[in-house]
PDB file of C-alpha atoms in Angstrom:
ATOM      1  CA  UNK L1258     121.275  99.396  83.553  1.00 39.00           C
ATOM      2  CA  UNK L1259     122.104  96.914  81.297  1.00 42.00           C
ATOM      3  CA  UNK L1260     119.923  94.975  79.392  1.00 47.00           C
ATOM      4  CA  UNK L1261     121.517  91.554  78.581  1.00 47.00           C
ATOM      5  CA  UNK L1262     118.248  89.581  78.829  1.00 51.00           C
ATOM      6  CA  UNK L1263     120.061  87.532  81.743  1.00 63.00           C
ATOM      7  CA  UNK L1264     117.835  88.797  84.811  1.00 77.00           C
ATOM      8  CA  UNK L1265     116.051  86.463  86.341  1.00 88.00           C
ATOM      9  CA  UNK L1266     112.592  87.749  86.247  1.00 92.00           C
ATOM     10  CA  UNK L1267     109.551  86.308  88.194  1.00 96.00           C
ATOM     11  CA  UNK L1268     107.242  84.047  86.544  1.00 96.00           C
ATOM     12  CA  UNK L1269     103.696  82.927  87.327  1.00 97.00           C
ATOM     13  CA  UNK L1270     102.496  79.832  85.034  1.00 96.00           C
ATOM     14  CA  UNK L1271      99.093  77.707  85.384  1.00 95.00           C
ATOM     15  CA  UNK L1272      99.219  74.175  86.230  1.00 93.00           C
ATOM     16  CA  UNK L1273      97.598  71.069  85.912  1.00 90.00           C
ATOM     17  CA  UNK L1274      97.053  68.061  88.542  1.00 87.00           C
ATOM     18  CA  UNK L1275      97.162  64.143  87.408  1.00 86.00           C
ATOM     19  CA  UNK L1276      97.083  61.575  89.726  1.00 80.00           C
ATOM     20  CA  UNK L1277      97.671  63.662  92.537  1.00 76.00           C
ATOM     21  CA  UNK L1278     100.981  65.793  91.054  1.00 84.00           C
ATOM     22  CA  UNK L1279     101.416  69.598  89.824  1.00 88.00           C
ATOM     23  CA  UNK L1280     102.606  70.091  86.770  1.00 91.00           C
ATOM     24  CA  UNK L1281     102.942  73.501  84.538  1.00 94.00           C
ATOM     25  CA  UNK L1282     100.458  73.401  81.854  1.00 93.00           C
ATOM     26  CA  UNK L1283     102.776  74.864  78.811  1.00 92.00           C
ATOM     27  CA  UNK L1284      99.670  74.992  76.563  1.00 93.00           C
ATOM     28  CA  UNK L1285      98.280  77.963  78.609  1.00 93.00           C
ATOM     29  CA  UNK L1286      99.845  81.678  78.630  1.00 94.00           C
ATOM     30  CA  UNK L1287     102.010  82.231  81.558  1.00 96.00           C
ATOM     31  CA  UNK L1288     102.339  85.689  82.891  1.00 97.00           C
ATOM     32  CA  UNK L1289     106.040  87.224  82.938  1.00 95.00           C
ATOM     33  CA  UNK L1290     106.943  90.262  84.943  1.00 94.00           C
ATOM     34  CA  UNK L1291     108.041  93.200  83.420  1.00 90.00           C
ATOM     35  CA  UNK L1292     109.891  94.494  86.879  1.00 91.00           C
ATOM     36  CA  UNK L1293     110.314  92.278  89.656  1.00 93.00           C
ATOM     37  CA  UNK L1294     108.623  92.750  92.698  1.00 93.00           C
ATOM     38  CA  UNK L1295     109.838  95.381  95.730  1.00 89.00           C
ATOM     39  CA  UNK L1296     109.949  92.104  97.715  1.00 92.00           C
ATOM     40  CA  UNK L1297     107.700  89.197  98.837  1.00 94.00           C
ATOM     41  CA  UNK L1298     107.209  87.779 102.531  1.00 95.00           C
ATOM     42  CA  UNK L1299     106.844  83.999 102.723  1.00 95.00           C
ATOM     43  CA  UNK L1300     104.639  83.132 106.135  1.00 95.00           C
ATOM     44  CA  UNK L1301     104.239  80.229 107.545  1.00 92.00           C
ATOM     45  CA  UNK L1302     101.654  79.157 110.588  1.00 88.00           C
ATOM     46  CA  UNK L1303     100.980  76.597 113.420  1.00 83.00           C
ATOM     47  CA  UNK L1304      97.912  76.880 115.649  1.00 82.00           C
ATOM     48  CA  UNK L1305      97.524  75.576 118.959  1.00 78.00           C
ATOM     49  CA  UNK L1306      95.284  73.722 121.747  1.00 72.00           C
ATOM     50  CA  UNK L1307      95.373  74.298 125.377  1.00 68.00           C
ATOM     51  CA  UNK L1308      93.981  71.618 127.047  1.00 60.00           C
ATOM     52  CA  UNK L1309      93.214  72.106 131.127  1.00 57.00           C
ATOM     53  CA  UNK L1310      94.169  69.379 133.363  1.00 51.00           C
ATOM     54  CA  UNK L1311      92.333  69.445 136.461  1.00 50.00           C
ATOM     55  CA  UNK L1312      93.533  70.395 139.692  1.00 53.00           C
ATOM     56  CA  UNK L1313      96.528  72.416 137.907  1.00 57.00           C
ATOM     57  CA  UNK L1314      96.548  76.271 137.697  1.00 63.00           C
ATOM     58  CA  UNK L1315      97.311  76.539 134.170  1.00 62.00           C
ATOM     59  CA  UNK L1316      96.612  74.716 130.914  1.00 64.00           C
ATOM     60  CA  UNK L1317      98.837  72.735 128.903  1.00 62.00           C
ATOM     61  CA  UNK L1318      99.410  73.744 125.034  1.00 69.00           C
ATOM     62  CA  UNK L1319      99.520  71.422 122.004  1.00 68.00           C
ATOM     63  CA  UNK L1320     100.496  71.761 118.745  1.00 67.00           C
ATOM     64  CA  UNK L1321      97.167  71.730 116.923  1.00 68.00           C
ATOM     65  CA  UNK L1322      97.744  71.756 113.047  1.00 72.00           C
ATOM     66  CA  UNK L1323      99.994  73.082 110.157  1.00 78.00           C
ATOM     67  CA  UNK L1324      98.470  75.675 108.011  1.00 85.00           C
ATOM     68  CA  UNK L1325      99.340  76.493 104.121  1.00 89.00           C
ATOM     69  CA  UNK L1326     101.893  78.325 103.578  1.00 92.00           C
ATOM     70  CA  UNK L1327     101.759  81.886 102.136  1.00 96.00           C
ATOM     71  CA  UNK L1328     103.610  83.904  99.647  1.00 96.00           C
ATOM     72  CA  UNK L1329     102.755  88.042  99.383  1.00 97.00           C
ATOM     73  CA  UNK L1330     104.399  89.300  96.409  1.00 95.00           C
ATOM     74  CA  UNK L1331     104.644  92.949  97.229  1.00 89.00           C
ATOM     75  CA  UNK L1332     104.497  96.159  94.364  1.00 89.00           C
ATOM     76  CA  UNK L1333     104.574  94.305  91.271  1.00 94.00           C
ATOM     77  CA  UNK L1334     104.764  97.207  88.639  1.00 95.00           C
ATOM     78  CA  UNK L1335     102.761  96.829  85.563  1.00 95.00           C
ATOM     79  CA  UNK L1336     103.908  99.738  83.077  1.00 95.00           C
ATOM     80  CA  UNK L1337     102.782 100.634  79.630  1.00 94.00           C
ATOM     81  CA  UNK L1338     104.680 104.083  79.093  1.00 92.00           C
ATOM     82  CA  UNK L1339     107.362 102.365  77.276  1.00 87.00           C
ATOM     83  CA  UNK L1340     110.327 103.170  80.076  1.00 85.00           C
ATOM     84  CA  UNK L1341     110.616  99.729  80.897  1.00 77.00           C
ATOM     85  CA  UNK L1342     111.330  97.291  77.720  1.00 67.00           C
ATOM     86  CA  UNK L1343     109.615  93.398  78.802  1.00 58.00           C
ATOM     87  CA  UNK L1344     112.210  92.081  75.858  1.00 54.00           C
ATOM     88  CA  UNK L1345     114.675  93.144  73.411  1.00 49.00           C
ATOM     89  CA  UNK L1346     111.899  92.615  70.863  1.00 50.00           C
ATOM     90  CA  UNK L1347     109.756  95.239  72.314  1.00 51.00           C
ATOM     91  CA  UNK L1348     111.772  98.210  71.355  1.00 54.00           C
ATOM     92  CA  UNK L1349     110.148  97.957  67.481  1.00 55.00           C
ATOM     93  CA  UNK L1350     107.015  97.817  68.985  1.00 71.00           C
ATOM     94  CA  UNK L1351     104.600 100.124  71.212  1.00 83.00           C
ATOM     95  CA  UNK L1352     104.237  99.204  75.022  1.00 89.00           C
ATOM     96  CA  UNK L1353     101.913  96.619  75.854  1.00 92.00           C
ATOM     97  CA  UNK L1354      98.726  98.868  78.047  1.00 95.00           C
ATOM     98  CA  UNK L1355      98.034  98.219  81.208  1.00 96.00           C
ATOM     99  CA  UNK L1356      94.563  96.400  80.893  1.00 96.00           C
ATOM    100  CA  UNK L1357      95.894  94.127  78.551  1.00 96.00           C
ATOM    101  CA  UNK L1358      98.240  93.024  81.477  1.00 96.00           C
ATOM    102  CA  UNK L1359      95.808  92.806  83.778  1.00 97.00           C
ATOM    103  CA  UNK L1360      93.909  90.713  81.987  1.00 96.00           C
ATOM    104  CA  UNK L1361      96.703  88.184  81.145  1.00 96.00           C
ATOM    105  CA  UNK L1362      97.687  88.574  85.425  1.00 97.00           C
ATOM    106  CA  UNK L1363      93.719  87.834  85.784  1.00 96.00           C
ATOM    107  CA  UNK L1364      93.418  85.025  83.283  1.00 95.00           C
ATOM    108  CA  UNK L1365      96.451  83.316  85.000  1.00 96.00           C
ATOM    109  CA  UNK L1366      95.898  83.642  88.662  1.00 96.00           C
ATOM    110  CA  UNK L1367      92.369  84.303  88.978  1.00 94.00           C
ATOM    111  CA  UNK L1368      89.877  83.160  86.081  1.00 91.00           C
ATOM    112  CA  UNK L1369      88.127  80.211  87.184  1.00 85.00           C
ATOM    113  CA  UNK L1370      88.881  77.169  84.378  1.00 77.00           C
ATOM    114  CA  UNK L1371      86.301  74.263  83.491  1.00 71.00           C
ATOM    115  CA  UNK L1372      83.805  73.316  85.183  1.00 72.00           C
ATOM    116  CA  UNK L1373      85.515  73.985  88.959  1.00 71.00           C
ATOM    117  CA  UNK L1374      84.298  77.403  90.304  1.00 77.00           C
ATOM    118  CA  UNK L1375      87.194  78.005  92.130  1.00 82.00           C
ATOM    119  CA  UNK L1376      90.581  79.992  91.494  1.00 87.00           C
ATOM    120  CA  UNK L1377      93.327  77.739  89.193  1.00 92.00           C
ATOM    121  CA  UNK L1378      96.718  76.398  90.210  1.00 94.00           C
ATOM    122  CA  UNK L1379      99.730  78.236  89.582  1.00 96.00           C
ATOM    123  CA  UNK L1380     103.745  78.313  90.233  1.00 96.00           C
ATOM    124  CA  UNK L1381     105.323  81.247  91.221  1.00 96.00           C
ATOM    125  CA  UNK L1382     108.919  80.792  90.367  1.00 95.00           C
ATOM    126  CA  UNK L1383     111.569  83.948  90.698  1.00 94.00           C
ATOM    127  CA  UNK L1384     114.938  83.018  91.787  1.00 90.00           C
ATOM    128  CA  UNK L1385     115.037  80.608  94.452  1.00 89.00           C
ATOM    129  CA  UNK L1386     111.591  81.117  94.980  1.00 92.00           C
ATOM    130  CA  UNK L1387     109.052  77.699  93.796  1.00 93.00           C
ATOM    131  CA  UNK L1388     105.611  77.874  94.852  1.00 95.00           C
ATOM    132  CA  UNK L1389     102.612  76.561  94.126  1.00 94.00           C
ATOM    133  CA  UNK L1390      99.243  77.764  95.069  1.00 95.00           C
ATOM    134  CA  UNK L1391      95.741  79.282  94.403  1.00 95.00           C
ATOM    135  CA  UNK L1392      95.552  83.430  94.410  1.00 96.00           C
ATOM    136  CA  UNK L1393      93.959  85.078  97.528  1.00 95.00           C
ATOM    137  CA  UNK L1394      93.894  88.433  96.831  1.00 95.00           C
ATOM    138  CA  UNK L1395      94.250  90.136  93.917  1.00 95.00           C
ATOM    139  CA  UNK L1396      94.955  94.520  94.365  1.00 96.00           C
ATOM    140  CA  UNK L1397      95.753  96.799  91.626  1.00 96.00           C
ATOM    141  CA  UNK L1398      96.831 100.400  92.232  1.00 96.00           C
ATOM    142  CA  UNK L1399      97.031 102.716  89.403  1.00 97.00           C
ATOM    143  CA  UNK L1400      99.638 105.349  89.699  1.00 94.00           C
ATOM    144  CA  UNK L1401     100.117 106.597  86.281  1.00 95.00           C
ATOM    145  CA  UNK L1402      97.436 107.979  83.463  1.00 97.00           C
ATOM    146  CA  UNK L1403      97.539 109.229  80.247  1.00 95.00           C
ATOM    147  CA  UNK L1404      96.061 112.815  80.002  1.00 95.00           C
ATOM    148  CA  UNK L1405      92.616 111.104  78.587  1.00 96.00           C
ATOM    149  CA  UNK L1406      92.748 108.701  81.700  1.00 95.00           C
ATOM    150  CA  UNK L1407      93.833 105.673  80.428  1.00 96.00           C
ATOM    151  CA  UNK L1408      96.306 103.996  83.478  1.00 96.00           C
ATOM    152  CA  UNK L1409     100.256 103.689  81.995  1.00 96.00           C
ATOM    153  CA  UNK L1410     101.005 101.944  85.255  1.00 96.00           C
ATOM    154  CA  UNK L1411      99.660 100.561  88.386  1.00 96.00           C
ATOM    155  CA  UNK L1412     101.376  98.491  91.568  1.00 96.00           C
ATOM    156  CA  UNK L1413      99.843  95.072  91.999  1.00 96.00           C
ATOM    157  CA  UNK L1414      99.718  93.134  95.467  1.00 96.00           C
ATOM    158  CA  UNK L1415      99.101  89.591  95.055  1.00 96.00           C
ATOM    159  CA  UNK L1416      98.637  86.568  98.233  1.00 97.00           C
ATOM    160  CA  UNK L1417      99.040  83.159  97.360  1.00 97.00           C
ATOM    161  CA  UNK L1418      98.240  80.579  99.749  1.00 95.00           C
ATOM    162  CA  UNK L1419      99.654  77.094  99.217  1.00 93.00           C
ATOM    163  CA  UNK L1420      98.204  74.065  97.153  1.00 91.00           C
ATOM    164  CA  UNK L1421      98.514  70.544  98.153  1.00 80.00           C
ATOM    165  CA  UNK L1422      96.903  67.820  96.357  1.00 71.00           C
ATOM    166  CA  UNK L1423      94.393  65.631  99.083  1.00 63.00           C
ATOM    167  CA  UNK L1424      97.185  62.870  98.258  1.00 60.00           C
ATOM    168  CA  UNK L1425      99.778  64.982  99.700  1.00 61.00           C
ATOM    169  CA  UNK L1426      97.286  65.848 102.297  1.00 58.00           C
ATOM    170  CA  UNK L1427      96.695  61.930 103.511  1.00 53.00           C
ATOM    171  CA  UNK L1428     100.312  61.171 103.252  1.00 55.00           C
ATOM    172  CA  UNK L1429     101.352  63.663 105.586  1.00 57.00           C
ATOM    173  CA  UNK L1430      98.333  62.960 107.827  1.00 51.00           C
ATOM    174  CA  UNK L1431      98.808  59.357 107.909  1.00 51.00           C
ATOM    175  CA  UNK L1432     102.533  60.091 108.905  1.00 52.00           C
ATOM    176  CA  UNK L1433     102.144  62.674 111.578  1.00 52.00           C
ATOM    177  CA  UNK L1434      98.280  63.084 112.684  1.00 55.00           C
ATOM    178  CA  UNK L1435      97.809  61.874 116.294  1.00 57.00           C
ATOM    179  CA  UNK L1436      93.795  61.811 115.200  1.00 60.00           C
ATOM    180  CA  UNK L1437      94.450  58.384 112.669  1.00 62.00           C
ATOM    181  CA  UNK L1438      94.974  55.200 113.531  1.00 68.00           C
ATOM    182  CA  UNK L1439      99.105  54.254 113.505  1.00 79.00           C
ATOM    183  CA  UNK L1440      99.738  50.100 113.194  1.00 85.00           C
ATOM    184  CA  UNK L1441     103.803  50.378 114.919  1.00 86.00           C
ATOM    185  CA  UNK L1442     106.455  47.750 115.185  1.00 87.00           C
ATOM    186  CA  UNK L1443     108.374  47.110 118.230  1.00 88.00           C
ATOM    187  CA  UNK L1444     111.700  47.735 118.354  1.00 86.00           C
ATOM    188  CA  UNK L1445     114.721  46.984 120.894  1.00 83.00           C
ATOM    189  CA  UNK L1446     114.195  49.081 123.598  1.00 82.00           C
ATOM    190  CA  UNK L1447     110.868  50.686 123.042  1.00 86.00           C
ATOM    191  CA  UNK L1448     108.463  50.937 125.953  1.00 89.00           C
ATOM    192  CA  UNK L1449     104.382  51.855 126.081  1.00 90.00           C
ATOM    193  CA  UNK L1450     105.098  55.616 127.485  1.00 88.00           C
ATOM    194  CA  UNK L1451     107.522  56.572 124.890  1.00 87.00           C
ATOM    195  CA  UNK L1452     106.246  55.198 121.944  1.00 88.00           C
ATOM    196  CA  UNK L1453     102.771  56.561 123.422  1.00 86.00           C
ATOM    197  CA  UNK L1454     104.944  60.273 123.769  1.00 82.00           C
ATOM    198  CA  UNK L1455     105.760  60.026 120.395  1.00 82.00           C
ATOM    199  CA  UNK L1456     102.149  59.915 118.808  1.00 82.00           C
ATOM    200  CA  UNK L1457     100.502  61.631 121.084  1.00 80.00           C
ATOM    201  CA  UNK L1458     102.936  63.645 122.809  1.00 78.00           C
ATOM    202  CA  UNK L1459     101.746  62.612 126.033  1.00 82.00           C
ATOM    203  CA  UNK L1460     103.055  59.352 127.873  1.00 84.00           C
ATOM    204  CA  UNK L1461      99.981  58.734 130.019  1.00 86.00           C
ATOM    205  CA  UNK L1462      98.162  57.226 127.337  1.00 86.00           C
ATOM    206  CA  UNK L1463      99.566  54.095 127.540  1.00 89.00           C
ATOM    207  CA  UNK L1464      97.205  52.490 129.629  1.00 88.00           C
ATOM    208  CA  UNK L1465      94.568  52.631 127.265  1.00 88.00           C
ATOM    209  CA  UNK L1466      96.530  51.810 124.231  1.00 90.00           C
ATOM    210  CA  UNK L1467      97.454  48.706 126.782  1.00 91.00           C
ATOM    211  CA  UNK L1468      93.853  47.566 126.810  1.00 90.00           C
ATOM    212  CA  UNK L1469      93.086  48.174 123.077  1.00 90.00           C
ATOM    213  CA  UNK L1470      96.029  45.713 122.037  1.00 91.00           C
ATOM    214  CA  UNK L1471      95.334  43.527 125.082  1.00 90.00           C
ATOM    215  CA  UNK L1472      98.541  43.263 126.752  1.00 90.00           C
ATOM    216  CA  UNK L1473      98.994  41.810 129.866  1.00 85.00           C
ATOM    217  CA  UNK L1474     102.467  43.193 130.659  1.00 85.00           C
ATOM    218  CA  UNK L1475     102.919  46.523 128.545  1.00 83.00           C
ATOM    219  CA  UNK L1476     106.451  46.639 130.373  1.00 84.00           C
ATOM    220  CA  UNK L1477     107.832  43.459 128.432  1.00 83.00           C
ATOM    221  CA  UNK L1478     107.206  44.430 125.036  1.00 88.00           C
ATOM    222  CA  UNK L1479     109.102  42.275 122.191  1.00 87.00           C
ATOM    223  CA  UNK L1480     110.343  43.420 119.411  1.00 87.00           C
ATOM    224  CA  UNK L1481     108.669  42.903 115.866  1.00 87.00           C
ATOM    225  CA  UNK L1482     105.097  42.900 117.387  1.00 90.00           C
ATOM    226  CA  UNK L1483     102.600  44.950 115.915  1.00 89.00           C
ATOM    227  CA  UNK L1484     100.519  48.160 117.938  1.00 91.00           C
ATOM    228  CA  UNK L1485      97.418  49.677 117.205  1.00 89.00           C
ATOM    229  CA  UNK L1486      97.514  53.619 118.601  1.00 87.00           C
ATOM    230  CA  UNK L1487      94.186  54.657 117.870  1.00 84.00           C
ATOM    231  CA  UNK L1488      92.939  58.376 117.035  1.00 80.00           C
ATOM    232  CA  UNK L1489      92.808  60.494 120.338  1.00 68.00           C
ATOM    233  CA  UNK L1490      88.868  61.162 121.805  1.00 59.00           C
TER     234      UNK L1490
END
């Protein structure tokens, strides 16, 4: 294999958050794989409601809410017997061992900064791959010892689950929750039911939305007028 320093090799690097953005913090050590991981799965998750209508056999499901995101980087090798070079540098200089790897993996992902008691931000970034989130889980598996039992290599599993700053949080919320209060203009050919379908998915609100905004004919609706569609009971 040929060692030309090009290979894209996965990177995990603490953050920072102003003002409600991410940001790498490039005053902090970032960890750098020595061999990429076997693979990673990238999940992703909806839940749902199922509401029973009465006087109907079955129930009625509705989406409920988005979860994070989650990124499993699978086998990532950590090895100190001096097989596997981390940079062209390295070959003057003895293998890095295993703990001391762990701890940089630890201090990155897992060690708790200031005066938050709670895991720090990172970006996983290999490839295509750009993540950002807080560790899960954290497993190592040693595979590999020196005759005196020091480890020369073990297999880490990592789970990240996604960050989002609470700004990101209340934008998307105030864009798509049927549970906030939505202020909508009227436009050419909207009626009650639909625009009712669209926040709530369910056209047989409209009724009530008709009484909240006191209309007296919710089938003549001009244009530019403003509706309140309040948060669902």
């Amino acid at each position: 294999m040929s060692l030309s320093g090009t290979k894209a090799l996965l990177t995990i690097s603490p953050c920072t958050v102003n003002n409600g953005k991410i940001s790498v913090d490039g005053s902090r050590k970032k960890f750098e794989a020595m061999i990429n991981p076997a693979g990673y799965e990238h999940t992703f998750k909806l839940s749902y409601s199922k509401n029973r209508v009465l006087g109907q056999p079955g129930t009625e499901t509705k989406y409920d809410a988005s979860h994070p995101e989650k990124i499993v980087l699978k086998e990532l090798v950590l090895d100190a017997t001096g097989a596997v070079l981390a940079n062209l540098s390295s070959i003057a200089s003895d293998p890095v061992p295993v703990k001391e790897q762990i701890e940089l993996l630890k201090d990155v992902v897992y060690t708790y900064k200031g005066t938050k008691h709670e895991a720090p931000i990172v970006q996983l970034k290999w490839g295509e791959l750009l993540f950002y989130g807080r560790v899960e889980s954290l497993k190592f598996d040693y595979t590999l010892f020196k005759p005196s039992g020091v480890p020369l290599r073990a297999k880490v599993t990592l789970i990240f689950i996604e960050y989002q700053s609470s700004e990101e949080i209340s934008k998307e919320a105030a864009q798509e929750s049927p549970d906030l209060t939505h202020l909508i203009e009227v436009k050419a050919g909207d009626t009650l039911p639909l625009l009712c379908y669209q926040i709530y998915q369910d056209c047989t609100y409209y009724i009530e939305v008709a009484k909240i905004n006191n209309l007296t004919n919710f089938r003549d609706l001009k244009p530019g007028i403003k509706l309140q569609f309040p948060p669902l009971s």
